[in-house]
DNA sequence: CCATTATATAACAATATGGTTATGGATGAA
DNA sequence: TTCATCCATAACCATATTGTTATATAATGG
């Protein structure tokens, strides 16, 4: 019995890609505009192949797209990439709130009769 | 030169914890209220120790808290747990939008004089 | 005390992740 | 063609993650 849509490989890849400081840094940098791999790699104390693989992970997660531009392979932040996360956050938040409301109602029911029980 | 606050172990742990369907399922289940480990484990085709460790990961990420209740160790969704993600999403989204605005401006500037250069 | 139930921990194996160096392929310039 | 630059891939290693089974610990009840 699947209780929700939590079994979601796309979301797995998205969150997994975001779970690395280097990759989040790369994304932040890309908000300033497209950049090549070498420029992206520059600030990091890490080899170019390492950065290449981080970019590959971001690409696989749908967070980054690429296109050739001369000898450069430009990286671009995918427009609606992070948008997939928000619905999930909203679902959690909504369900959580509605549960708290129910809990409040229960507590309200109990209050007149007795209190002091923890 | 650190260009942003992306080097953030807390965020690492948060995203990493969310990058697993089983753990997201557990979180969803907890929006219905507190539950013990056995109840949480029930829907999964997985051993109890496996679920115990998933819960431990969620706890370490600050997504879940626990308290004893008789022989049960009840799991509870941490109230503001996911709240830490939203600011980061907002920063990314804001920077991305402002960049797009700048890009639009540049394109607007280029349009009257010339186009066709890629 | 002993048994039961709930949960954690230990020990282990398989696979994933993230880094390295070395090298290969693609593009543009001379 | 030849060279330099940009980037990807291969091979490799160390560590982390995720599952397993077996066992230990904690609380509760007879």
PDB file of C-alpha atoms (C1' of nucleotides) in Angstrom:
ATOM      1  CA  UNK A   1       0.000   0.000   0.000  1.00  0.00           C
ATOM      2  CA  UNK A   2       1.580   3.233  -1.160  1.00  0.00           C
ATOM      3  CA  UNK A   3       0.371   5.943   1.156  1.00  0.00           C
ATOM      4  CA  UNK A   4       1.636   8.845  -0.940  1.00  0.00           C
ATOM      5  CA  UNK A   5       3.750   9.709  -3.938  1.00  0.00           C
ATOM      6  CA  UNK A   6       6.961   9.705  -1.923  1.00  0.00           C
ATOM      7  CA  UNK A   7       8.450   6.964  -4.056  1.00  0.00           C
ATOM      8  CA  UNK A   8       9.792   9.340  -6.619  1.00  0.00           C
ATOM      9  CA  UNK A   9      13.196   8.831  -8.240  1.00  0.00           C
ATOM     10  CA  UNK A  10      13.127  12.331  -9.720  1.00  0.00           C
ATOM     11  CA  UNK A  11      12.799  13.789  -6.257  1.00  0.00           C
ATOM     12  CA  UNK A  12      15.517  11.413  -5.084  1.00  0.00           C
ATOM     13  CA  UNK A  13      17.892  12.792  -7.695  1.00  0.00           C
ATOM     14  CA  UNK A  14      16.883  16.371  -7.042  1.00  0.00           C
ATOM     15  CA  UNK A  15      17.421  16.252  -3.293  1.00  0.00           C
ATOM     16  CA  UNK A  16      20.517  14.143  -3.693  1.00  0.00           C
ATOM     17  CA  UNK A  17      22.020  16.652  -6.116  1.00  0.00           C
ATOM     18  CA  UNK A  18      21.300  19.461  -3.675  1.00  0.00           C
ATOM     19  CA  UNK A  19      22.845  17.589  -0.759  1.00  0.00           C
ATOM     20  CA  UNK A  20      26.349  18.722  -1.662  1.00  0.00           C
ATOM     21  CA  UNK A  21      27.838  22.097  -0.856  1.00  0.00           C
ATOM     22  CA  UNK A  22      29.967  22.220  -3.988  1.00  0.00           C
ATOM     23  CA  UNK A  23      26.959  21.583  -6.176  1.00  0.00           C
ATOM     24  CA  UNK A  24      24.843  24.165  -4.383  1.00  0.00           C
ATOM     25  CA  UNK A  25      27.684  26.631  -4.851  1.00  0.00           C
ATOM     26  CA  UNK A  26      27.749  25.888  -8.558  1.00  0.00           C
ATOM     27  CA  UNK A  27      24.019  26.493  -8.780  1.00  0.00           C
ATOM     28  CA  UNK A  28      24.403  29.805  -6.955  1.00  0.00           C
ATOM     29  CA  UNK A  29      27.133  30.816  -9.332  1.00  0.00           C
ATOM     30  CA  UNK A  30      24.933  29.971 -12.290  1.00  0.00           C
ATOM     31  CA  UNK A  31      22.294  32.396 -11.086  1.00  0.00           C
ATOM     32  CA  UNK A  32      24.754  35.060 -12.284  1.00  0.00           C
ATOM     33  CA  UNK A  33      24.546  33.678 -15.784  1.00  0.00           C
ATOM     34  CA  UNK A  34      25.853  30.848 -17.895  1.00  0.00           C
ATOM     35  CA  UNK A  35      29.397  29.683 -17.360  1.00  0.00           C
ATOM     36  CA  UNK A  36      31.865  27.163 -18.704  1.00  0.00           C
ATOM     37  CA  UNK A  37      33.228  24.287 -16.685  1.00  0.00           C
ATOM     38  CA  UNK A  38      36.625  25.901 -16.161  1.00  0.00           C
ATOM     39  CA  UNK A  39      35.156  29.099 -14.755  1.00  0.00           C
ATOM     40  CA  UNK A  40      32.869  27.108 -12.497  1.00  0.00           C
ATOM     41  CA  UNK A  41      35.788  25.020 -11.302  1.00  0.00           C
ATOM     42  CA  UNK A  42      38.065  27.984 -10.593  1.00  0.00           C
ATOM     43  CA  UNK A  43      36.906  28.873  -7.055  1.00  0.00           C
ATOM     44  CA  UNK A  44      37.168  25.317  -5.803  1.00  0.00           C
ATOM     45  CA  UNK A  45      40.193  23.510  -4.519  1.00  0.00           C
ATOM     46  CA  UNK A  46      39.261  20.529  -6.627  1.00  0.00           C
ATOM     47  CA  UNK A  47      40.295  19.011  -9.935  1.00  0.00           C
ATOM     48  CA  UNK A  48      38.456  19.742 -13.150  1.00  0.00           C
ATOM     49  CA  UNK A  49      37.193  16.155 -13.542  1.00  0.00           C
ATOM     50  CA  UNK A  50      35.639  16.372 -10.110  1.00  0.00           C
ATOM     51  CA  UNK A  51      33.729  19.490 -11.106  1.00  0.00           C
ATOM     52  CA  UNK A  52      32.751  17.879 -14.396  1.00  0.00           C
ATOM     53  CA  UNK A  53      31.124  15.066 -12.501  1.00  0.00           C
ATOM     54  CA  UNK A  54      29.330  17.423 -10.155  1.00  0.00           C
ATOM     55  CA  UNK A  55      27.917  19.188 -13.182  1.00  0.00           C
ATOM     56  CA  UNK A  56      26.867  15.852 -14.591  1.00  0.00           C
ATOM     57  CA  UNK A  57      24.954  15.123 -11.412  1.00  0.00           C
ATOM     58  CA  UNK A  58      23.236  18.504 -11.599  1.00  0.00           C
ATOM     59  CA  UNK A  59      22.380  17.824 -15.229  1.00  0.00           C
ATOM     60  CA  UNK A  60      20.961  14.382 -14.443  1.00  0.00           C
ATOM     61  CA  UNK A  61      18.801  15.944 -11.743  1.00  0.00           C
ATOM     62  CA  UNK A  62      17.426  18.406 -14.280  1.00  0.00           C
ATOM     63  CA  UNK A  63      18.952  21.368 -12.501  1.00  0.00           C
ATOM     64  CA  UNK A  64      21.343  22.374 -15.262  1.00  0.00           C
ATOM     65  CA  UNK A  65      21.305  22.290 -19.048  1.00  0.00           C
ATOM     66  CA  UNK A  66      24.226  22.662 -21.418  1.00  0.00           C
ATOM     67  CA  UNK A  67      25.020  23.893 -24.876  1.00  0.00           C
ATOM     68  CA  UNK A  68      28.197  24.322 -26.882  1.00  0.00           C
ATOM     69  CA  UNK A  69      29.556  27.760 -27.494  1.00  0.00           C
ATOM     70  CA  UNK A  70      32.768  27.519 -29.440  1.00  0.00           C
ATOM     71  CA  UNK A  71      35.203  25.540 -27.411  1.00  0.00           C
ATOM     72  CA  UNK A  72      33.167  26.037 -24.251  1.00  0.00           C
ATOM     73  CA  UNK A  73      30.363  23.885 -22.897  1.00  0.00           C
ATOM     74  CA  UNK A  74      28.193  26.447 -21.226  1.00  0.00           C
ATOM     75  CA  UNK A  75      26.178  25.495 -18.166  1.00  0.00           C
ATOM     76  CA  UNK A  76      22.801  27.075 -17.575  1.00  0.00           C
ATOM     77  CA  UNK A  77      20.465  26.902 -14.635  1.00  0.00           C
ATOM     78  CA  UNK A  78      17.332  25.062 -15.715  1.00  0.00           C
ATOM     79  CA  UNK A  79      14.429  27.510 -15.441  1.00  0.00           C
ATOM     80  CA  UNK A  80      11.878  25.517 -13.458  1.00  0.00           C
ATOM     81  CA  UNK A  81      14.324  23.104 -11.885  1.00  0.00           C
ATOM     82  CA  UNK A  82      13.693  23.832  -8.236  1.00  0.00           C
ATOM     83  CA  UNK A  83       9.992  24.238  -8.833  1.00  0.00           C
ATOM     84  CA  UNK A  84       9.533  20.505  -8.356  1.00  0.00           C
ATOM     85  CA  UNK A  85      10.551  20.761  -4.755  1.00  0.00           C
ATOM     86  CA  UNK A  86       8.025  23.333  -3.679  1.00  0.00           C
ATOM     87  CA  UNK A  87       4.927  21.199  -4.291  1.00  0.00           C
ATOM     88  CA  UNK A  88       6.415  18.496  -2.144  1.00  0.00           C
ATOM     89  CA  UNK A  89       7.232  20.961   0.622  1.00  0.00           C
ATOM     90  CA  UNK A  90       3.716  22.330   0.366  1.00  0.00           C
ATOM     91  CA  UNK A  91       2.135  18.917   0.717  1.00  0.00           C
ATOM     92  CA  UNK A  92       4.158  18.181   3.831  1.00  0.00           C
ATOM     93  CA  UNK A  93       3.435  21.596   5.303  1.00  0.00           C
ATOM     94  CA  UNK A  94      -0.293  21.363   4.568  1.00  0.00           C
ATOM     95  CA  UNK A  95      -0.681  17.923   6.030  1.00  0.00           C
ATOM     96  CA  UNK A  96       1.340  18.944   9.032  1.00  0.00           C
ATOM     97  CA  UNK A  97      -0.779  22.012   9.651  1.00  0.00           C
ATOM     98  CA  UNK A  98      -4.059  20.169   9.273  1.00  0.00           C
ATOM     99  CA  UNK A  99      -2.818  17.598  11.749  1.00  0.00           C
ATOM    100  CA  UNK A 100      -1.970  20.340  14.208  1.00  0.00           C
ATOM    101  CA  UNK A 101      -5.405  21.783  13.784  1.00  0.00           C
ATOM    102  CA  UNK A 102      -6.950  18.427  14.571  1.00  0.00           C
ATOM    103  CA  UNK A 103      -4.704  18.138  17.598  1.00  0.00           C
ATOM    104  CA  UNK A 104      -5.752  21.600  18.723  1.00  0.00           C
ATOM    105  CA  UNK A 105      -9.385  20.557  18.408  1.00  0.00           C
ATOM    106  CA  UNK A 106      -8.786  17.499  20.548  1.00  0.00           C
ATOM    107  CA  UNK A 107      -7.023  19.546  23.191  1.00  0.00           C
ATOM    108  CA  UNK A 108      -9.872  22.023  23.097  1.00  0.00           C
ATOM    109  CA  UNK A 109     -12.326  19.208  23.743  1.00  0.00           C
ATOM    110  CA  UNK A 110     -10.335  17.970  26.683  1.00  0.00           C
ATOM    111  CA  UNK A 111      -9.735  21.320  28.300  1.00  0.00           C
ATOM    112  CA  UNK A 112     -13.158  21.976  29.867  1.00  0.00           C
ATOM    113  CA  UNK A 113     -13.314  18.602  31.583  1.00  0.00           C
ATOM    114  CA  UNK A 114      -9.753  18.414  32.930  1.00  0.00           C
ATOM    115  CA  UNK A 115      -6.211  19.588  32.554  1.00  0.00           C
ATOM    116  CA  UNK A 116      -2.797  19.042  34.085  1.00  0.00           C
ATOM    117  CA  UNK A 117      -2.230  15.769  32.321  1.00  0.00           C
ATOM    118  CA  UNK A 118       1.037  15.807  30.356  1.00  0.00           C
TER     119      UNK A 118
ATOM    120  CA  UNK B   1      36.499  33.654  -1.824  1.00  0.00           C
ATOM    121  CA  UNK B   2      33.213  32.211  -0.622  1.00  0.00           C
ATOM    122  CA  UNK B   3      30.569  33.494  -2.934  1.00  0.00           C
ATOM    123  CA  UNK B   4      27.595  32.479  -0.815  1.00  0.00           C
ATOM    124  CA  UNK B   5      26.616  30.459   2.191  1.00  0.00           C
ATOM    125  CA  UNK B   6      26.346  27.247   0.220  1.00  0.00           C
ATOM    126  CA  UNK B   7      28.943  25.530   2.386  1.00  0.00           C
ATOM    127  CA  UNK B   8      26.415  24.456   4.932  1.00  0.00           C
ATOM    128  CA  UNK B   9      26.570  21.032   6.580  1.00  0.00           C
ATOM    129  CA  UNK B  10      23.084  21.468   8.013  1.00  0.00           C
ATOM    130  CA  UNK B  11      21.688  21.893   4.542  1.00  0.00           C
ATOM    131  CA  UNK B  12      23.792  18.941   3.415  1.00  0.00           C
ATOM    132  CA  UNK B  13      22.171  16.741   6.045  1.00  0.00           C
ATOM    133  CA  UNK B  14      18.703  18.106   5.344  1.00  0.00           C
ATOM    134  CA  UNK B  15      18.789  17.521   1.606  1.00  0.00           C
ATOM    135  CA  UNK B  16      20.564  14.230   2.052  1.00  0.00           C
ATOM    136  CA  UNK B  17      17.903  13.023   4.455  1.00  0.00           C
ATOM    137  CA  UNK B  18      15.195  14.005   1.989  1.00  0.00           C
ATOM    138  CA  UNK B  19      16.931  12.250  -0.901  1.00  0.00           C
ATOM    139  CA  UNK B  20      15.433   8.891   0.020  1.00  0.00           C
ATOM    140  CA  UNK B  21      11.917   7.745  -0.804  1.00  0.00           C
ATOM    141  CA  UNK B  22      11.586   5.674   2.342  1.00  0.00           C
ATOM    142  CA  UNK B  23      12.500   8.615   4.528  1.00  0.00           C
ATOM    143  CA  UNK B  24      10.162  10.968   2.687  1.00  0.00           C
ATOM    144  CA  UNK B  25       7.423   8.378   3.148  1.00  0.00           C
ATOM    145  CA  UNK B  26       8.118   8.278   6.864  1.00  0.00           C
ATOM    146  CA  UNK B  27       7.889  12.046   7.051  1.00  0.00           C
ATOM    147  CA  UNK B  28       4.573  11.974   5.210  1.00  0.00           C
ATOM    148  CA  UNK B  29       3.280   9.382   7.604  1.00  0.00           C
ATOM    149  CA  UNK B  30       4.311  11.510  10.557  1.00  0.00           C
ATOM    150  CA  UNK B  31       2.169  14.373   9.301  1.00  0.00           C
ATOM    151  CA  UNK B  32      -0.734  12.204  10.504  1.00  0.00           C
ATOM    152  CA  UNK B  33       0.639  12.305  14.001  1.00  0.00           C
ATOM    153  CA  UNK B  34       3.312  10.732  16.143  1.00  0.00           C
ATOM    154  CA  UNK B  35       4.131   7.092  15.639  1.00  0.00           C
ATOM    155  CA  UNK B  36       6.383   4.404  17.015  1.00  0.00           C
ATOM    156  CA  UNK B  37       9.112   2.718  15.028  1.00  0.00           C
ATOM    157  CA  UNK B  38       7.169  -0.496  14.514  1.00  0.00           C
ATOM    158  CA  UNK B  39       4.147   1.294  13.078  1.00  0.00           C
ATOM    159  CA  UNK B  40       6.372   3.326  10.821  1.00  0.00           C
ATOM    160  CA  UNK B  41       8.170   0.203   9.663  1.00  0.00           C
ATOM    161  CA  UNK B  42       5.003  -1.767   8.948  1.00  0.00           C
ATOM    162  CA  UNK B  43       4.253  -0.559   5.394  1.00  0.00           C
ATOM    163  CA  UNK B  44       7.786  -1.172   4.175  1.00  0.00           C
ATOM    164  CA  UNK B  45       9.307  -4.364   2.927  1.00  0.00           C
ATOM    165  CA  UNK B  46      12.317  -3.724   5.070  1.00  0.00           C
ATOM    166  CA  UNK B  47      13.679  -4.871   8.402  1.00  0.00           C
ATOM    167  CA  UNK B  48      13.111  -2.961  11.629  1.00  0.00           C
ATOM    168  CA  UNK B  49      16.802  -2.065  12.031  1.00  0.00           C
ATOM    169  CA  UNK B  50      16.779  -0.502   8.582  1.00  0.00           C
ATOM    170  CA  UNK B  51      13.853   1.713   9.544  1.00  0.00           C
ATOM    171  CA  UNK B  52      15.515   2.534  12.846  1.00  0.00           C
ATOM    172  CA  UNK B  53      18.489   3.871  10.973  1.00  0.00           C
ATOM    173  CA  UNK B  54      16.364   5.855   8.565  1.00  0.00           C
ATOM    174  CA  UNK B  55      14.730   7.483  11.559  1.00  0.00           C
ATOM    175  CA  UNK B  56      18.142   8.204  12.992  1.00  0.00           C
ATOM    176  CA  UNK B  57      19.078  10.000   9.782  1.00  0.00           C
ATOM    177  CA  UNK B  58      15.889  12.050   9.934  1.00  0.00           C
ATOM    178  CA  UNK B  59      16.622  12.872  13.556  1.00  0.00           C
ATOM    179  CA  UNK B  60      20.202  13.927  12.791  1.00  0.00           C
ATOM    180  CA  UNK B  61      18.889  16.198  10.060  1.00  0.00           C
ATOM    181  CA  UNK B  62      16.568  17.840  12.562  1.00  0.00           C
ATOM    182  CA  UNK B  63      13.464  16.609  10.776  1.00  0.00           C
ATOM    183  CA  UNK B  64      12.213  14.362  13.535  1.00  0.00           C
ATOM    184  CA  UNK B  65      12.271  14.439  17.325  1.00  0.00           C
ATOM    185  CA  UNK B  66      11.597  11.603  19.723  1.00  0.00           C
ATOM    186  CA  UNK B  67      10.260  10.988  23.166  1.00  0.00           C
ATOM    187  CA  UNK B  68       9.540   7.896  25.178  1.00  0.00           C
ATOM    188  CA  UNK B  69       5.987   6.880  25.801  1.00  0.00           C
ATOM    189  CA  UNK B  70       5.922   3.717  27.821  1.00  0.00           C
ATOM    190  CA  UNK B  71       7.677   1.059  25.846  1.00  0.00           C
ATOM    191  CA  UNK B  72       7.398   3.078  22.636  1.00  0.00           C
ATOM    192  CA  UNK B  73       9.789   5.669  21.285  1.00  0.00           C
ATOM    193  CA  UNK B  74       7.449   8.019  19.548  1.00  0.00           C
ATOM    194  CA  UNK B  75       8.617   9.901  16.475  1.00  0.00           C
ATOM    195  CA  UNK B  76       7.371  13.412  15.844  1.00  0.00           C
ATOM    196  CA  UNK B  77       7.796  15.673  12.869  1.00  0.00           C
ATOM    197  CA  UNK B  78       9.935  18.626  13.936  1.00  0.00           C
ATOM    198  CA  UNK B  79       7.761  21.749  13.622  1.00  0.00           C
ATOM    199  CA  UNK B  80      10.031  24.064  11.622  1.00  0.00           C
ATOM    200  CA  UNK B  81      12.207  21.375  10.107  1.00  0.00           C
ATOM    201  CA  UNK B  82      11.578  22.039   6.449  1.00  0.00           C
ATOM    202  CA  UNK B  83      11.552  25.760   7.026  1.00  0.00           C
ATOM    203  CA  UNK B  84      15.304  25.836   6.568  1.00  0.00           C
ATOM    204  CA  UNK B  85      14.967  24.804   2.970  1.00  0.00           C
ATOM    205  CA  UNK B  86      12.663  27.566   1.871  1.00  0.00           C
ATOM    206  CA  UNK B  87      15.098  30.444   2.479  1.00  0.00           C
ATOM    207  CA  UNK B  88      17.672  28.695   0.353  1.00  0.00           C
ATOM    208  CA  UNK B  89      15.144  28.079  -2.424  1.00  0.00           C
ATOM    209  CA  UNK B  90      14.122  31.720  -2.201  1.00  0.00           C
ATOM    210  CA  UNK B  91      17.700  32.956  -2.536  1.00  0.00           C
ATOM    211  CA  UNK B  92      18.251  30.832  -5.609  1.00  0.00           C
ATOM    212  CA  UNK B  93      14.948  31.879  -7.133  1.00  0.00           C
ATOM    213  CA  UNK B  94      15.530  35.573  -6.416  1.00  0.00           C
ATOM    214  CA  UNK B  95      19.028  35.611  -7.848  1.00  0.00           C
ATOM    215  CA  UNK B  96      17.835  33.669 -10.854  1.00  0.00           C
ATOM    216  CA  UNK B  97      14.990  36.065 -11.510  1.00  0.00           C
ATOM    217  CA  UNK B  98      17.164  39.144 -11.122  1.00  0.00           C
ATOM    218  CA  UNK B  99      19.644  37.644 -13.535  1.00  0.00           C
ATOM    219  CA  UNK B 100      16.886  37.020 -16.037  1.00  0.00           C
ATOM    220  CA  UNK B 101      15.791  40.596 -15.670  1.00  0.00           C
ATOM    221  CA  UNK B 102      19.338  41.774 -16.351  1.00  0.00           C
ATOM    222  CA  UNK B 103      19.521  39.448 -19.321  1.00  0.00           C
ATOM    223  CA  UNK B 104      16.256  40.797 -20.646  1.00  0.00           C
ATOM    224  CA  UNK B 105      17.663  44.300 -20.322  1.00  0.00           C
ATOM    225  CA  UNK B 106      20.780  43.347 -22.226  1.00  0.00           C
ATOM    226  CA  UNK B 107      18.786  41.721 -24.981  1.00  0.00           C
ATOM    227  CA  UNK B 108      16.597  44.781 -25.146  1.00  0.00           C
ATOM    228  CA  UNK B 109      19.695  46.952 -25.540  1.00  0.00           C
ATOM    229  CA  UNK B 110      21.043  44.755 -28.298  1.00  0.00           C
ATOM    230  CA  UNK B 111      17.851  44.443 -30.236  1.00  0.00           C
ATOM    231  CA  UNK B 112      17.657  47.903 -31.839  1.00  0.00           C
ATOM    232  CA  UNK B 113      21.306  48.011 -32.906  1.00  0.00           C
ATOM    233  CA  UNK B 114      21.912  44.511 -34.190  1.00  0.00           C
ATOM    234  CA  UNK B 115      21.047  40.872 -33.842  1.00  0.00           C
ATOM    235  CA  UNK B 116      22.065  37.515 -35.240  1.00  0.00           C
ATOM    236  CA  UNK B 117      25.326  37.311 -33.319  1.00  0.00           C
ATOM    237  CA  UNK B 118      25.458  34.207 -31.176  1.00  0.00           C
TER     238      UNK B 118
ATOM    239  C1'  DC C   1      12.765 -12.808  38.417  1.00  0.00           C
ATOM    240  C1'  DC C   2      11.185 -13.973  33.826  1.00  0.00           C
ATOM    241  C1'  DA C   3       8.905 -13.188  29.554  1.00  0.00           C
ATOM    242  C1'  DT C   4       7.367 -10.042  26.134  1.00  0.00           C
ATOM    243  C1'  DT C   5       7.408  -6.211  23.332  1.00  0.00           C
ATOM    244  C1'  DA C   6       9.838  -2.289  21.348  1.00  0.00           C
ATOM    245  C1'  DT C   7      13.866  -0.546  19.746  1.00  0.00           C
ATOM    246  C1'  DA C   8      19.008  -0.024  19.247  1.00  0.00           C
ATOM    247  C1'  DT C   9      23.470  -1.682  18.112  1.00  0.00           C
ATOM    248  C1'  DA C  10      27.090  -4.715  16.076  1.00  0.00           C
ATOM    249  C1'  DA C  11      29.075  -6.972  12.371  1.00  0.00           C
ATOM    250  C1'  DC C  12      29.043  -7.661   7.777  1.00  0.00           C
ATOM    251  C1'  DA C  13      28.422  -7.260   2.565  1.00  0.00           C
ATOM    252  C1'  DA C  14      27.159  -4.790  -1.581  1.00  0.00           C
ATOM    253  C1'  DT C  15      26.852  -0.712  -3.846  1.00  0.00           C
ATOM    254  C1'  DA C  16      27.212   4.359  -4.256  1.00  0.00           C
ATOM    255  C1'  DT C  17      29.770   8.547  -3.874  1.00  0.00           C
ATOM    256  C1'  DG C  18      33.467  11.621  -4.393  1.00  0.00           C
ATOM    257  C1'  DG C  19      38.006  12.452  -4.969  1.00  0.00           C
ATOM    258  C1'  DT C  20      42.523  11.600  -7.610  1.00  0.00           C
ATOM    259  C1'  DT C  21      45.710  11.158 -11.939  1.00  0.00           C
ATOM    260  C1'  DA C  22      46.186   9.967 -16.719  1.00  0.00           C
ATOM    261  C1'  DT C  23      44.478  10.283 -21.042  1.00  0.00           C
ATOM    262  C1'  DG C  24      41.324  11.023 -25.032  1.00  0.00           C
ATOM    263  C1'  DG C  25      38.364  13.799 -28.070  1.00  0.00           C
ATOM    264  C1'  DA C  26      36.624  18.262 -29.886  1.00  0.00           C
ATOM    265  C1'  DT C  27      37.164  22.870 -31.241  1.00  0.00           C
ATOM    266  C1'  DG C  28      39.553  26.975 -32.867  1.00  0.00           C
ATOM    267  C1'  DA C  29      43.835  29.283 -34.063  1.00  0.00           C
ATOM    268  C1'  DA C  30      48.368  29.489 -36.400  1.00  0.00           C
TER     269       DA C  30
ATOM    270  C1'  DT D   1      48.540  19.905 -39.962  1.00  0.00           C
ATOM    271  C1'  DT D   2      49.856  21.061 -35.477  1.00  0.00           C
ATOM    272  C1'  DC D   3      49.128  23.051 -31.195  1.00  0.00           C
ATOM    273  C1'  DA D   4      46.669  24.797 -27.274  1.00  0.00           C
ATOM    274  C1'  DT D   5      42.511  24.902 -24.758  1.00  0.00           C
ATOM    275  C1'  DC D   6      38.276  23.033 -22.883  1.00  0.00           C
ATOM    276  C1'  DC D   7      36.194  19.307 -21.241  1.00  0.00           C
ATOM    277  C1'  DA D   8      34.968  14.199 -20.691  1.00  0.00           C
ATOM    278  C1'  DT D   9      36.090   9.609 -19.583  1.00  0.00           C
ATOM    279  C1'  DA D  10      38.688   5.683 -17.571  1.00  0.00           C
ATOM    280  C1'  DA D  11      40.788   3.470 -13.902  1.00  0.00           C
ATOM    281  C1'  DC D  12      41.444   3.533  -9.329  1.00  0.00           C
ATOM    282  C1'  DC D  13      41.006   4.276  -4.271  1.00  0.00           C
ATOM    283  C1'  DA D  14      38.817   5.633   0.183  1.00  0.00           C
ATOM    284  C1'  DT D  15      34.816   6.303   2.492  1.00  0.00           C
ATOM    285  C1'  DA D  16      29.764   6.494   3.012  1.00  0.00           C
ATOM    286  C1'  DT D  17      25.315   4.506   2.514  1.00  0.00           C
ATOM    287  C1'  DT D  18      22.009   0.980   2.875  1.00  0.00           C
ATOM    288  C1'  DG D  19      20.563  -3.290   3.493  1.00  0.00           C
ATOM    289  C1'  DT D  20      20.973  -7.848   6.111  1.00  0.00           C
ATOM    290  C1'  DT D  21      20.991 -11.021  10.471  1.00  0.00           C
ATOM    291  C1'  DA D  22      22.077 -11.635  15.187  1.00  0.00           C
ATOM    292  C1'  DT D  23      22.095  -9.820  19.555  1.00  0.00           C
ATOM    293  C1'  DA D  24      21.707  -6.380  23.278  1.00  0.00           C
ATOM    294  C1'  DT D  25      19.062  -3.071  26.002  1.00  0.00           C
ATOM    295  C1'  DA D  26      14.776  -0.929  28.033  1.00  0.00           C
ATOM    296  C1'  DA D  27      10.260  -0.814  29.807  1.00  0.00           C
ATOM    297  C1'  DT D  28       6.096  -3.369  31.195  1.00  0.00           C
ATOM    298  C1'  DG D  29       3.499  -7.176  33.059  1.00  0.00           C
ATOM    299  C1'  DG D  30       2.851 -11.528  35.431  1.00  0.00           C
TER     300       DG D  30
END
